[in-house]
Every structure is written in structure tokens, then in C-alpha cells.
Amino acid sequence: MTPRKPPPATAPPRVRRHLTVRGAVQGVGFRPFVYTLAEEHGLTGWVTNDADGVHTEVEGPPAAVDAFTGAVGTRAPPLALVESVEHRAVPVTHDDGGFTIRPSATGPGRTLIPPDTATCDACLAELADPADRRYRHPFITCTHCGPRFTIVTGLPYDRPLTTMAGFPLCADCAREYADPADRRFHAQPIACPHCGPRLTLCRGPDDPGTLRDAEALDEARRLLADGAVLAVKGIGGYHLACDAGDPTAVRTLRKRKNRGDKPFAVLADSLATAEALAHVGDAERALLTGARKPIVLLRRRTPASSDVAPGVAPGSPDLGVMLPYTPLHRLLLGLPGDPQGPPVLVMTSGNRAGEPIVTDDTEALARLEGLADAWLGHDRPIHVPCDDSVVRICAGAELPVRRSRGYAPLPLALPLPVVPALAVGGDLKNTFCAADDRYAWLSAHVGDMDDLATLTAFERATGHLTGLTAVAPRLLIADRHPGYRSTQWARRTAEARGIPLRQVQHHHAHVASTMAEHGLDGTSPVIGVAFDGTGYGDDGAVWGGEILIADYDGFERFAHLRYVPLPGGDAAVRNPYRMALSHLRAAGVAWSDALPCTAIAPPGERRLLEQQLARGLNCVPTSSMGRLFDAVSSLAGVCHRVEYEAEAAMRLENAALTGADEGRGADDGREPAYRFILGAEPDGPTAPLTADTRPVIAAAAADVLAGAPASALARRFHRAVTVLVREVCAAARQRTGIATVALTGGVFCNAVLTEGCCTGLEADGFTVLRHRKVPPNDGGLALGQLIVAARTKE
């Protein structure tokens, strides 16, 4: 080889620099971005992926190299999340081969995989363009959109390590894939009608599925218009869909799925349709139309639109709405010029009650048999399930209710470093959390850990996430509840792996979760208001109405609701009238037949319940605010039996909203009609304060007997809880000097309560922390467990 000639002596000075970019920088068009940026600045060099991130070397005039280095982190592609940019000088090579993109390298390290992202506007335009070769292609995607997390099988993120590995690119797609100037350069899911996945429609396990692609889609649309229930394979699992405006179809789906009255979410064909269904503010509009496109809880318009049957969300003033986030959704709802079909579809998770969402095609035919009339599937495998996210706007800010598609597995920055660890969360609305150093990866929504299928899905998902993030846990963390299946799994796994298990008190984890997402380092404690349904208390009672003085090291129980018996455990949770009768007895209020909660209780059960409460049989004491909401809901005649978690509390919130819409009536808002009484426990002046619920229950019962409407009771009760929070926080500040309050726990999914507490506490001079990145319910529990038990000393 002829040696390279040295550059002329008059050549301008050159420098060479190596950059390592870490973060969510694979599968988002980062290498073509770097290529274009280098060309823009006239630099030579190369860029490549490896398991640690993106590496690039650039060479050229010092000013150009400096400009390139500054732009890498600030002008990144839309889906990229740049965690860090490290750079160092390297020897100049005087290469003159331009800038190249090298094949990906393998090896140890960690990079971040972006979440699945809604179809971008450019792809939607091509989808509807008859002149485009991807016209009506149900799997259209590019570097700016489409599946990522749910198709990745390993790192680095390249096509052979995704579920697209079985779809060889045609010549046209291969050319786009290899062209740095193309929008589809190294977009791993790309394909076209000639080389991509295929749609199939079948009517059951015995149907070979002879309808393919356009024919399958046309038949699916016809079935939906005719009132059928359709199983539709999406990005992260199957949905069950039907015409939201067809009362018979909605009733059929609800009955088949054993859904009870739990509201369905809907998929609207456009923003205009969504705005006709519900009130959409600027913040909601941004969520509906953004790259994540979650289900957004919106206040329904009255009178209700005929596009949504009453059975979609019975008794609820809110409606969960999303817009199409996949090309298949867009095609199901129809493109311009298509025969008119349903403008709104019910779109609910494809599973049986209590089971995880179905992702496997063979399982879908078996597990959804009897639920669906037909299956619209495809042959692109789903490697990991991912349900739709659910959010709402509360007091002007985003409040996650379920953090999943569009959000997971993006990391959360931690305020303190942690050892490599896995926190397994709780048993309801389960998510788990893998973490190392200063980053935590919260999983997609797993579900309720009440059957073998969910436990199996949980175990698979932990392996997938820890593999993608290269977290090798040296510690497992769980709730203190000995009966939690998640805790039992963690104990078995810790023993099998020979690593420690630590357990964190439920409400301490809730408060720590709020602190962590707000970046608090734990050196200053907060007043943690942790309200939920059930949490295992340190004294063996069922906690849930807790005010803690907490940091990451521990907590003091400053105040809680007065204990009342929880008669029959889960029986009281399923039947709020039992909780109402327990509270009435504790308050010394007779079980009058004129009270709805008494009238609904079967006479025989009422007699047994009296004996049970008198003798304390199977009556664990509880301080739960969630159970108090249940009791008042039944006492007011709103909800006596529940078919899904928090139904009674949600209906009580809805009643309060209805009352506000109808006018205040006898409740003029000057003073709360109900009031908790704060007092110290008999153990001494340092014992926790107790909030006595008896005056509230007695006043509510008196209102019922006087004929007050349920809306008035609901409104007055919400105001009483808001005043209680302000009074207890004021007492805590007076004793401790702390002026920061964290609102957490599932009860704070209640917008009426959250907005009332925020407004009141801020007026009182408090700094209020509430959840904006992780759910306040048990879906955010694992983050708190993690920061309490796994942090290290810097």
C-alpha cells in the first residue's frame, strides 16, 4: 500500500474528536442525523452503534468540530433522548474519504430503547396517497414513528435483533434503509406491501384465514359496521373492538368480557370527533395529537353524542378517548373516500378479566374465543406486551393513571445513585422497576397479580427489561405485605439467586416515589399525604389514610384516620355497604332502613355482620381513606357493590362533579358541612394524631335521612377531606417546620380531591408535590421502593 502523503504545509489546522452519545439514541434516526450534521460542517469521519450508545469520530477545522460537538446534543431527532455526550481528542488521520456510517458493533454496555411511537404525519400522508408505494400499507413506519420497545429482542438495536428479522427487505426498501438521506435510513421496522408483514382475518381456530391484506381489512370494517366484536392485533397486544355507537355491540362486548360497568376507552377517527364527544382543552389536545397518543380522560359533553352508546361509560362524566396511533387503526376507521363506517370504536385490552393482554397469535385464538367474532391479525411478532397508557389533566398538569405505551421504557433520572436493583412493586396495577446508578426504568403496565398468566407475563417482562437495560440486579426489593404475590416472587427469586431482599413499607414507598420524581435528594423530609385503599401497616393493620413525615431513610407516622373494622376483608372491598355499616356502627348511628346502605344489605347478612362487628371476628382494623370513600359512596346511595377497583370512589367523585354542574343547592360552600375531628392517640403527645371519621359519617347519615341529594353529600365529603389535609399539614408544619407536601396514593387519581388539596395547600404557603411522571397509584410504587432501599452513599 502506498503511504498517505502528508498534507501540504499550508493546509489549515485540523483536529479529530471522538464522541460517545448515550441515551435513547438507537432506532430514532440518530446516525443519519450525525451523518447530515457532519456533512453540514464539512467534516470527515464515521458513526456507529454499539450496545453502549452511538460512537462517532469527526475531523476538520477546530471551529467546525466544536460546532458539531455542540449540536449533537441540542439538535437531536424528535424521538431521541440524549442522556450524555462525552468527547475526547484523538490523533488526526487526515482521512479524505468523507463521512461514513459503519455497521453496528456488539459488546457490553447500555443504551436506551425508545418507546413505541404514534404514526408520524409524513407516514400518514403517504398512507393516504394513491401515488405512494406504501398507499394503505398497514405497517407504514419510519425513523420518526412506529414500534420500538415491543419488537426489540436484543442490543444493539438493529433489524436482526427485532421481530422484523424474519422479513427480508425488498430492493426498494433496502435502498431506503441504506440511504442516509432517506427518512427510513436504518428504521428497523420498515417494510412495504412487497416485503412486510401481512394482515389476516379469520373467524376462529378452525378458519385457515384465507382473507389477506386489503380483503381482510375490508371485511373487518364491514364486521364492525354490522355490530361484530373484533380482536385486532396492535403494537403491544390485541384489542377487542366494536362500534361504540351500537348499544347492542357494546352490551355484547361488556357481557362477553364480564366487564361489569367499568368504562371502556374509545378510539375516535379525528380530533374533531373527539371534540364533539368531550371537552378538550389545550393540554388535552396536545396529548391526543402528540407522539405518544395515550388514552386521555375527558369530561363528556351533554347531551351525549350518538357516536358513543350509554353503555360505553355508564354513570361516568368522563370518557377515555384516544386517536389512531397505528396505520392499522387509521385504516380501520377509514381514509377519505372510504365507505362510511363507525367514527368511534370501543378499543379495550384483548384479555379476559384478570388476565394480561394477549400478544401471541395462537393464544389469541384460544384465550379470546367466545369474546371475539373474528380476529384481524398479522405475522409480525410482539416480543413484549404493552398496554395503552391512561392520563388526565388535573389542575393544569398531566397526571399519569397508567404509564405504559409511549412512555415505557424511557428512564427516569434519579436524584441519588443506586446499586443495580429490581423493585417489584405491588399486586395491583403492577409495574416493576430496574435501576442502576442514577437511572431507573419503570416497566410497562403488567396488571393485577392475581393469576398464573399475569405472574408468567411479569417474569418474562422482568427478564426483557433487565436485559435491555443491562441491569444485573444485586438486590431485590418488595412490599412488606407477606401475602403479595409480587413479594413472594421476590423472596423466591432472591433465594434462588443468592442476593438480598429488602422490603419497604407501602406508604413510605408512595411518598418516596413522589420525592424521587421531583428530584429531591432526601436531605429534607416532606409531609407525605398517602391516601389509598390498602397498604400493609407496621402494626399489622390495613393502612391507607396516612400523613407521614418522611425522607428516604424512614418515616414517622404523624397522623392517620381513626381505625374502624374491615369486616370480612375482601368482602368489604367488594361490597361497600359493609364498610358503610361498619363506619355507622363506629359512629354510633343506628342502621336505619331509610339509609341506602342498610336497605341494600340482605337481612341475614346484616344480622351476621352485627355479630361479626360486635365480636371482632375477621375484622382487621383499617385506617384506609379508600375504604372511607367506599363507605360514603354507599351511604349516599351511589354505589353498593363494585365490579372493579375504586368503582365506588370514582362514582362518588362523579356525583360531586354532577352536583357542581347542577348548582350547590343547600351547600353554599361557606363552611364544610362535614368535619373530621383531630385528636392525639392516648399513647402521649408524640403519638400520631387521629382524624376521627365519626362526625363525618354522622353528619352524612343525617343528611341522607333529611333527603339531601347524593351530589350534595359527595361534594361536602370531598370538601371535608380537603380541609382535613390542610389542617393536618398545618399541624405538621407547626411541629416540624416542614413546608413541602407530597400528595400520593391511588385516592389522588381523584381530580376533585387533588385540585382542592393543591389549591388549599398552596394558599396556605406550602410547596405541593404531585405526580406528573409516574402514577400516584400502585403503578408508581416500585420507583419509591427502589430509591428507599437501593440508594448508595456518594
Tab-separated table of C-alpha atoms in Angstrom, residues 22-28 30 77 79-83 111-115 410-411:
chain	number	residue	atom	x	y	z
A	22	ARG	CA	-25.706	7.785	25.392
A	23	GLY	CA	-29.449	7.707	25.844
A	24	ALA	CA	-32.399	6.708	23.668
A	25	VAL	CA	-30.323	7.127	20.508
A	26	GLN	CA	-30.964	3.939	18.563
A	27	GLY	CA	-33.891	3.412	16.247
A	28	VAL	CA	-34.609	7.144	16.183
A	30	PHE	CA	-29.575	9.312	15.183
A	77	PRO	CA	-34.034	13.862	16.212
A	79	LEU	CA	-37.627	10.657	19.258
A	80	ALA	CA	-34.084	10.799	20.653
A	81	LEU	CA	-33.370	11.310	24.340
A	82	VAL	CA	-29.743	12.319	24.792
A	83	GLU	CA	-28.538	11.351	28.242
A	111	THR	CA	-28.250	2.107	25.600
A	112	LEU	CA	-31.857	3.209	25.866
A	113	ILE	CA	-34.590	1.910	23.575
A	114	PRO	CA	-37.276	4.472	22.735
A	115	PRO	CA	-40.936	3.677	23.358
A	410	LEU	CA	-37.880	5.728	28.869
A	411	PRO	CA	-35.796	6.104	32.032
